[in-house]
mmCIF file of C-alpha atoms and ligand atoms in Angstrom:
data_model
loop_
_atom_site.group_PDB
_atom_site.id
_atom_site.type_symbol
_atom_site.label_atom_id
_atom_site.label_comp_id
_atom_site.label_asym_id
_atom_site.label_seq_id
_atom_site.Cartn_x
_atom_site.Cartn_y
_atom_site.Cartn_z
ATOM 1 C CA MET A 8 0.000 0.000 0.000
ATOM 2 C CA VAL A 9 1.112 3.520 -0.782
ATOM 3 C CA LYS A 10 0.028 6.065 1.835
ATOM 4 C CA ILE A 11 -0.143 9.765 1.012
ATOM 5 C CA THR A 12 -0.557 12.380 3.732
ATOM 6 C CA TRP A 13 -1.207 16.030 2.838
ATOM 7 C CA PHE A 14 0.235 18.708 5.125
ATOM 8 C CA GLY A 15 -1.456 21.574 3.240
ATOM 9 C CA HIS A 16 -0.187 23.596 0.241
ATOM 10 C CA ALA A 17 2.211 21.424 -1.828
ATOM 11 C CA ALA A 18 3.614 19.484 1.145
ATOM 12 C CA PHE A 19 3.086 15.728 1.188
ATOM 13 C CA LYS A 20 4.412 12.659 2.952
ATOM 14 C CA ILE A 21 4.435 9.638 0.653
ATOM 15 C CA GLU A 22 5.021 6.258 2.266
ATOM 16 C CA ILE A 23 6.041 3.962 -0.566
ATOM 17 C CA ALA A 24 8.189 0.815 -0.782
ATOM 18 C CA ASN A 25 8.693 1.021 3.000
ATOM 19 C CA LYS A 26 10.323 4.465 2.674
ATOM 20 C CA ILE A 27 9.161 7.929 3.673
ATOM 21 C CA VAL A 28 9.350 10.554 0.939
ATOM 22 C CA LEU A 29 8.576 14.185 1.757
ATOM 23 C CA ILE A 30 7.736 16.564 -1.063
ATOM 24 C CA ASP A 31 7.967 20.368 -0.687
ATOM 25 C CA PRO A 32 7.965 20.358 3.138
ATOM 26 C CA TRP A 33 6.905 23.943 3.876
ATOM 27 C CA LEU A 34 5.465 23.408 7.324
ATOM 28 C CA ASP A 35 6.382 26.118 9.849
ATOM 29 C CA GLY A 36 5.198 29.124 7.836
ATOM 30 C CA ASN A 37 2.333 27.246 6.213
ATOM 31 C CA PRO A 38 -0.922 28.484 7.780
ATOM 32 C CA THR A 39 -2.762 25.282 6.818
ATOM 33 C CA SER A 40 -0.096 22.762 7.844
ATOM 34 C CA SER A 41 -1.101 20.135 10.337
ATOM 35 C CA VAL A 42 2.478 19.592 11.565
ATOM 36 C CA LYS A 43 5.609 21.603 12.321
ATOM 37 C CA ALA A 44 9.050 20.694 10.993
ATOM 38 C CA SER A 45 10.185 19.873 14.532
ATOM 39 C CA GLU A 46 7.573 17.078 14.615
ATOM 40 C CA ILE A 47 9.133 15.321 11.603
ATOM 41 C CA SER A 48 11.470 12.741 13.078
ATOM 42 C CA LYS A 49 11.810 10.285 10.187
ATOM 43 C CA ALA A 50 12.325 10.737 6.452
ATOM 44 C CA ASP A 51 14.326 8.873 3.813
ATOM 45 C CA ILE A 52 14.031 11.228 0.854
ATOM 46 C CA VAL A 53 13.110 14.912 0.682
ATOM 47 C CA PHE A 54 12.305 16.127 -2.822
ATOM 48 C CA VAL A 55 11.788 19.835 -3.553
ATOM 49 C CA THR A 56 10.177 20.888 -6.841
ATOM 50 C CA HIS A 57 11.660 24.420 -6.925
ATOM 51 C CA ASP A 58 13.308 26.969 -4.679
ATOM 52 C CA HIS A 59 10.360 29.227 -3.804
ATOM 53 C CA GLY A 60 10.053 29.520 -0.041
ATOM 54 C CA ASP A 61 6.616 27.928 0.094
ATOM 55 C CA HIS A 62 8.124 24.742 -1.401
ATOM 56 C CA LEU A 63 11.704 24.634 -0.087
ATOM 57 C CA GLY A 64 10.315 25.331 3.373
ATOM 58 C CA GLU A 65 12.248 23.489 6.093
ATOM 59 C CA ALA A 66 13.725 20.884 3.703
ATOM 60 C CA PHE A 67 17.350 21.513 4.751
ATOM 61 C CA THR A 68 16.600 21.383 8.482
ATOM 62 C CA ILE A 69 14.632 18.149 8.063
ATOM 63 C CA CYS A 70 17.419 16.531 5.995
ATOM 64 C CA LYS A 71 20.060 17.457 8.568
ATOM 65 C CA LYS A 72 17.935 16.123 11.417
ATOM 66 C CA THR A 73 16.771 12.872 9.793
ATOM 67 C CA ASN A 74 19.758 12.182 7.478
ATOM 68 C CA ALA A 75 17.290 11.995 4.588
ATOM 69 C CA ASN A 76 18.568 12.254 1.033
ATOM 70 C CA PHE A 77 17.778 15.625 -0.518
ATOM 71 C CA ALA A 78 16.832 15.419 -4.193
ATOM 72 C CA ALA A 79 16.036 18.228 -6.614
ATOM 73 C CA VAL A 80 17.132 19.780 -9.886
ATOM 74 C CA VAL A 81 20.940 20.019 -9.867
ATOM 75 C CA GLU A 82 21.297 23.743 -9.086
ATOM 76 C CA LEU A 83 18.976 23.451 -6.104
ATOM 77 C CA ALA A 84 20.791 20.317 -4.898
ATOM 78 C CA ASN A 85 24.067 22.279 -5.057
ATOM 79 C CA HIS A 86 22.458 25.022 -2.959
ATOM 80 C CA ALA A 87 21.485 22.352 -0.421
ATOM 81 C CA LYS A 88 25.110 21.146 -0.267
ATOM 82 C CA GLU A 89 26.286 24.744 0.278
ATOM 83 C CA ASN A 90 23.869 24.879 3.187
ATOM 84 C CA GLY A 91 25.330 21.811 4.846
ATOM 85 C CA VAL A 92 23.058 19.042 3.544
ATOM 86 C CA LYS A 93 25.321 15.998 3.154
ATOM 87 C CA ASN A 94 23.244 13.621 1.044
ATOM 88 C CA ALA A 95 22.090 15.938 -1.730
ATOM 89 C CA VAL A 96 21.556 14.511 -5.206
ATOM 90 C CA GLY A 97 20.944 16.702 -8.216
ATOM 91 C CA LEU A 98 19.221 15.459 -11.319
ATOM 92 C CA ASN A 99 17.892 16.971 -14.473
ATOM 93 C CA PHE A 100 15.068 16.576 -16.981
ATOM 94 C CA GLY A 101 14.907 13.122 -18.490
ATOM 95 C CA GLY A 102 16.996 11.745 -15.658
ATOM 96 C CA SER A 103 15.971 9.431 -12.862
ATOM 97 C CA ILE A 104 17.535 8.264 -9.662
ATOM 98 C CA GLU A 105 16.725 5.249 -7.521
ATOM 99 C CA ILE A 106 17.162 5.588 -3.782
ATOM 100 C CA ASP A 107 16.404 2.561 -1.587
ATOM 101 C CA GLY A 108 13.827 1.106 -3.978
ATOM 102 C CA VAL A 109 12.126 4.426 -4.738
ATOM 103 C CA LYS A 110 12.634 5.830 -8.221
ATOM 104 C CA LEU A 111 12.385 9.583 -8.790
ATOM 105 C CA SER A 112 12.171 11.174 -12.232
ATOM 106 C CA ILE A 113 12.141 14.920 -12.843
ATOM 107 C CA VAL A 114 9.620 16.281 -15.309
ATOM 108 C CA PRO A 115 9.048 19.860 -16.482
ATOM 109 C CA ALA A 116 6.726 22.369 -14.845
ATOM 110 C CA VAL A 117 5.762 25.711 -16.371
ATOM 111 C CA HIS A 118 6.610 28.180 -13.595
ATOM 112 C CA THR A 119 9.606 30.286 -12.470
ATOM 113 C CA CYS A 120 12.335 29.976 -9.843
ATOM 114 C CA SER A 121 15.807 31.306 -9.017
ATOM 115 C CA ARG A 122 17.935 28.149 -9.145
ATOM 116 C CA GLY A 123 17.850 25.728 -12.059
ATOM 117 C CA ALA A 124 14.315 25.275 -13.319
ATOM 118 C CA PRO A 125 10.974 24.442 -11.740
ATOM 119 C CA THR A 126 10.060 20.759 -11.848
ATOM 120 C CA GLY A 127 7.440 18.171 -11.201
ATOM 121 C CA VAL A 128 8.420 14.716 -10.003
ATOM 122 C CA ILE A 129 7.379 11.136 -10.700
ATOM 123 C CA ILE A 130 7.730 8.812 -7.708
ATOM 124 C CA GLN A 131 7.690 5.081 -8.385
ATOM 125 C CA GLY A 132 7.852 2.191 -5.954
ATOM 126 C CA GLU A 133 6.171 -1.156 -5.231
ATOM 127 C CA GLY A 134 4.722 -1.060 -8.767
ATOM 128 C CA LYS A 135 2.850 2.217 -8.178
ATOM 129 C CA THR A 136 3.339 5.689 -9.610
ATOM 130 C CA VAL A 137 2.629 9.102 -8.096
ATOM 131 C CA TYR A 138 3.031 12.402 -9.998
ATOM 132 C CA HIS A 139 3.552 15.621 -8.005
ATOM 133 C CA ALA A 140 3.147 18.457 -10.501
ATOM 134 C CA GLY A 141 4.913 21.130 -8.434
ATOM 135 C CA ASP A 142 3.760 24.648 -9.212
ATOM 136 C CA THR A 143 2.721 24.726 -12.830
ATOM 137 C CA ALA A 144 0.514 26.171 -15.496
ATOM 138 C CA PHE A 145 -1.444 23.833 -17.703
ATOM 139 C CA PHE A 146 0.777 22.602 -20.578
ATOM 140 C CA GLY A 147 0.270 20.220 -23.480
ATOM 141 C CA ASP A 148 3.212 17.936 -22.711
ATOM 142 C CA MET A 149 1.267 16.654 -19.717
ATOM 143 C CA GLN A 150 -0.140 14.192 -22.253
ATOM 144 C CA PHE A 151 3.328 12.619 -22.512
ATOM 145 C CA ILE A 152 3.706 12.488 -18.739
ATOM 146 C CA GLY A 153 0.438 10.544 -18.824
ATOM 147 C CA LYS A 154 1.564 8.290 -21.660
ATOM 148 C CA VAL A 155 5.078 7.531 -20.426
ATOM 149 C CA TYR A 156 4.575 7.245 -16.655
ATOM 150 C CA LYS A 157 0.863 6.315 -16.401
ATOM 151 C CA PRO A 158 0.399 7.853 -12.935
ATOM 152 C CA ASP A 159 -1.932 6.036 -10.564
ATOM 153 C CA LEU A 160 -2.248 9.238 -8.571
ATOM 154 C CA ALA A 161 -1.664 12.885 -9.567
ATOM 155 C CA LEU A 162 -1.131 15.687 -7.053
ATOM 156 C CA ILE A 163 -1.977 18.886 -8.873
ATOM 157 C CA PRO A 164 -2.268 22.594 -8.048
ATOM 158 C CA ILE A 165 -5.722 24.126 -8.438
ATOM 159 C CA GLY A 166 -5.465 27.459 -6.622
ATOM 160 C CA GLY A 167 -4.972 29.800 -9.591
ATOM 161 C CA TYR A 168 -2.938 33.054 -9.508
ATOM 162 C CA TYR A 169 0.490 31.327 -9.248
ATOM 163 C CA THR A 170 -0.576 28.053 -10.915
ATOM 164 C CA MET A 171 -3.434 26.428 -12.803
ATOM 165 C CA ASP A 172 -6.928 27.034 -11.492
ATOM 166 C CA ALA A 173 -9.753 24.509 -11.091
ATOM 167 C CA LYS A 174 -10.841 24.563 -14.733
ATOM 168 C CA GLU A 175 -7.302 24.232 -16.112
ATOM 169 C CA ALA A 176 -6.472 21.506 -13.589
ATOM 170 C CA VAL A 177 -9.365 19.448 -14.951
ATOM 171 C CA GLU A 178 -7.926 19.902 -18.466
ATOM 172 C CA ALA A 179 -4.606 18.657 -17.049
ATOM 173 C CA ILE A 180 -6.333 15.545 -15.721
ATOM 174 C CA LYS A 181 -7.722 14.842 -19.202
ATOM 175 C CA LEU A 182 -4.122 14.698 -20.488
ATOM 176 C CA LEU A 183 -2.571 12.911 -17.512
ATOM 177 C CA LYS A 184 -5.292 10.257 -17.205
ATOM 178 C CA PRO A 185 -4.510 9.277 -13.594
ATOM 179 C CA LYS A 186 -6.728 6.864 -11.692
ATOM 180 C CA ALA A 187 -7.023 9.337 -8.807
ATOM 181 C CA VAL A 188 -6.177 12.970 -8.145
ATOM 182 C CA ILE A 189 -5.517 15.021 -5.009
ATOM 183 C CA PRO A 190 -5.859 18.818 -5.376
ATOM 184 C CA MET A 191 -3.244 21.043 -3.715
ATOM 185 C CA HIS A 192 -1.899 24.619 -3.594
ATOM 186 C CA TYR A 193 -5.144 26.344 -2.569
ATOM 187 C CA LYS A 194 -6.486 28.208 0.484
ATOM 188 C CA THR A 195 -2.965 28.992 1.732
ATOM 189 C CA PHE A 196 -2.846 32.587 0.467
ATOM 190 C CA PRO A 197 -5.711 35.102 0.086
ATOM 191 C CA VAL A 198 -5.160 35.246 -3.720
ATOM 192 C CA LEU A 199 -5.663 31.491 -4.136
ATOM 193 C CA ALA A 200 -8.942 29.592 -4.414
ATOM 194 C CA GLN A 201 -10.219 29.152 -0.854
ATOM 195 C CA SER A 202 -11.580 25.637 -1.301
ATOM 196 C CA ALA A 203 -11.446 22.647 -3.667
ATOM 197 C CA ASP A 204 -15.227 22.742 -4.182
ATOM 198 C CA GLU A 205 -15.196 24.179 -7.707
ATOM 199 C CA PHE A 206 -12.466 21.743 -8.764
ATOM 200 C CA VAL A 207 -14.376 18.778 -7.350
ATOM 201 C CA ARG A 208 -17.563 19.904 -9.098
ATOM 202 C CA ILE A 209 -15.942 20.385 -12.535
ATOM 203 C CA ALA A 210 -13.879 17.189 -12.246
ATOM 204 C CA LYS A 211 -16.968 15.100 -11.408
ATOM 205 C CA GLU A 212 -18.692 16.497 -14.480
ATOM 206 C CA LYS A 213 -15.791 16.383 -16.997
ATOM 207 C CA VAL A 214 -13.674 13.412 -15.835
ATOM 208 C CA PRO A 215 -16.145 11.205 -13.932
ATOM 209 C CA LYS A 216 -13.924 8.096 -14.078
ATOM 210 C CA VAL A 217 -11.128 9.788 -12.121
ATOM 211 C CA LYS A 218 -11.393 9.494 -8.359
ATOM 212 C CA VAL A 219 -11.122 12.957 -6.785
ATOM 213 C CA VAL A 220 -9.706 12.853 -3.271
ATOM 214 C CA ALA A 221 -9.936 16.269 -1.596
ATOM 215 C CA LEU A 222 -8.029 15.855 1.661
ATOM 216 C CA LYS A 223 -7.964 18.139 4.663
ATOM 217 C CA PRO A 224 -4.463 18.954 5.946
ATOM 218 C CA GLY A 225 -3.307 16.010 8.034
ATOM 219 C CA GLU A 226 -5.534 13.495 6.231
ATOM 220 C CA SER A 227 -4.227 10.509 4.284
ATOM 221 C CA TYR A 228 -5.201 8.464 1.244
ATOM 222 C CA GLN A 229 -4.049 4.901 0.607
ATOM 223 C CA PHE A 230 -4.071 2.865 -2.554
HETATM 224 ZN ZN1 LIG B 9 6.459 28.601 -6.843
#
């Protein structure tokens, strides 16, 4: 079983292949987070999609405390090393890395950042595939992410303003064709959508075969 726990915003804990993977662990400044960084005592891999503060969050502190591997696009991994993270691995588009039975592949995201380029990530383990889209606009190559990786579960931003909104996120699902989807990156800032309601409504109408799992921060989904 793969277990996904949402901490609010783009922060997730993914328990897969008996490992704990944290994605974009922005916890302390995150007004919707159900946990603080100091409460994270165990992690094997911390992946950060891009260097904006609401995604990088407390990644370095958590890696130093738990000895987790830090993984990101190469320029961001180098920044982690400069900040004292020992096990930092940098990869780039088209590349994958396997750490302790969990395979990570970087895919593009249409967004901005200061170091390297913004990314999404494909996480594979125990025969299951999860796609975390990072911060991104809707883009046509999502169809190839769907075709090549066949995600069982997609974690996608729906909040608008900095990323896709509800309507565009449903278009993304049409291209990605996941079995299930968890919306993220909403409610955290006043400019973002304040709930997943519109997304859930449009998704049920336009992509009825896809299971929509709208979690509350702290809640989990298993498959
Ligand atoms: Zn961002």
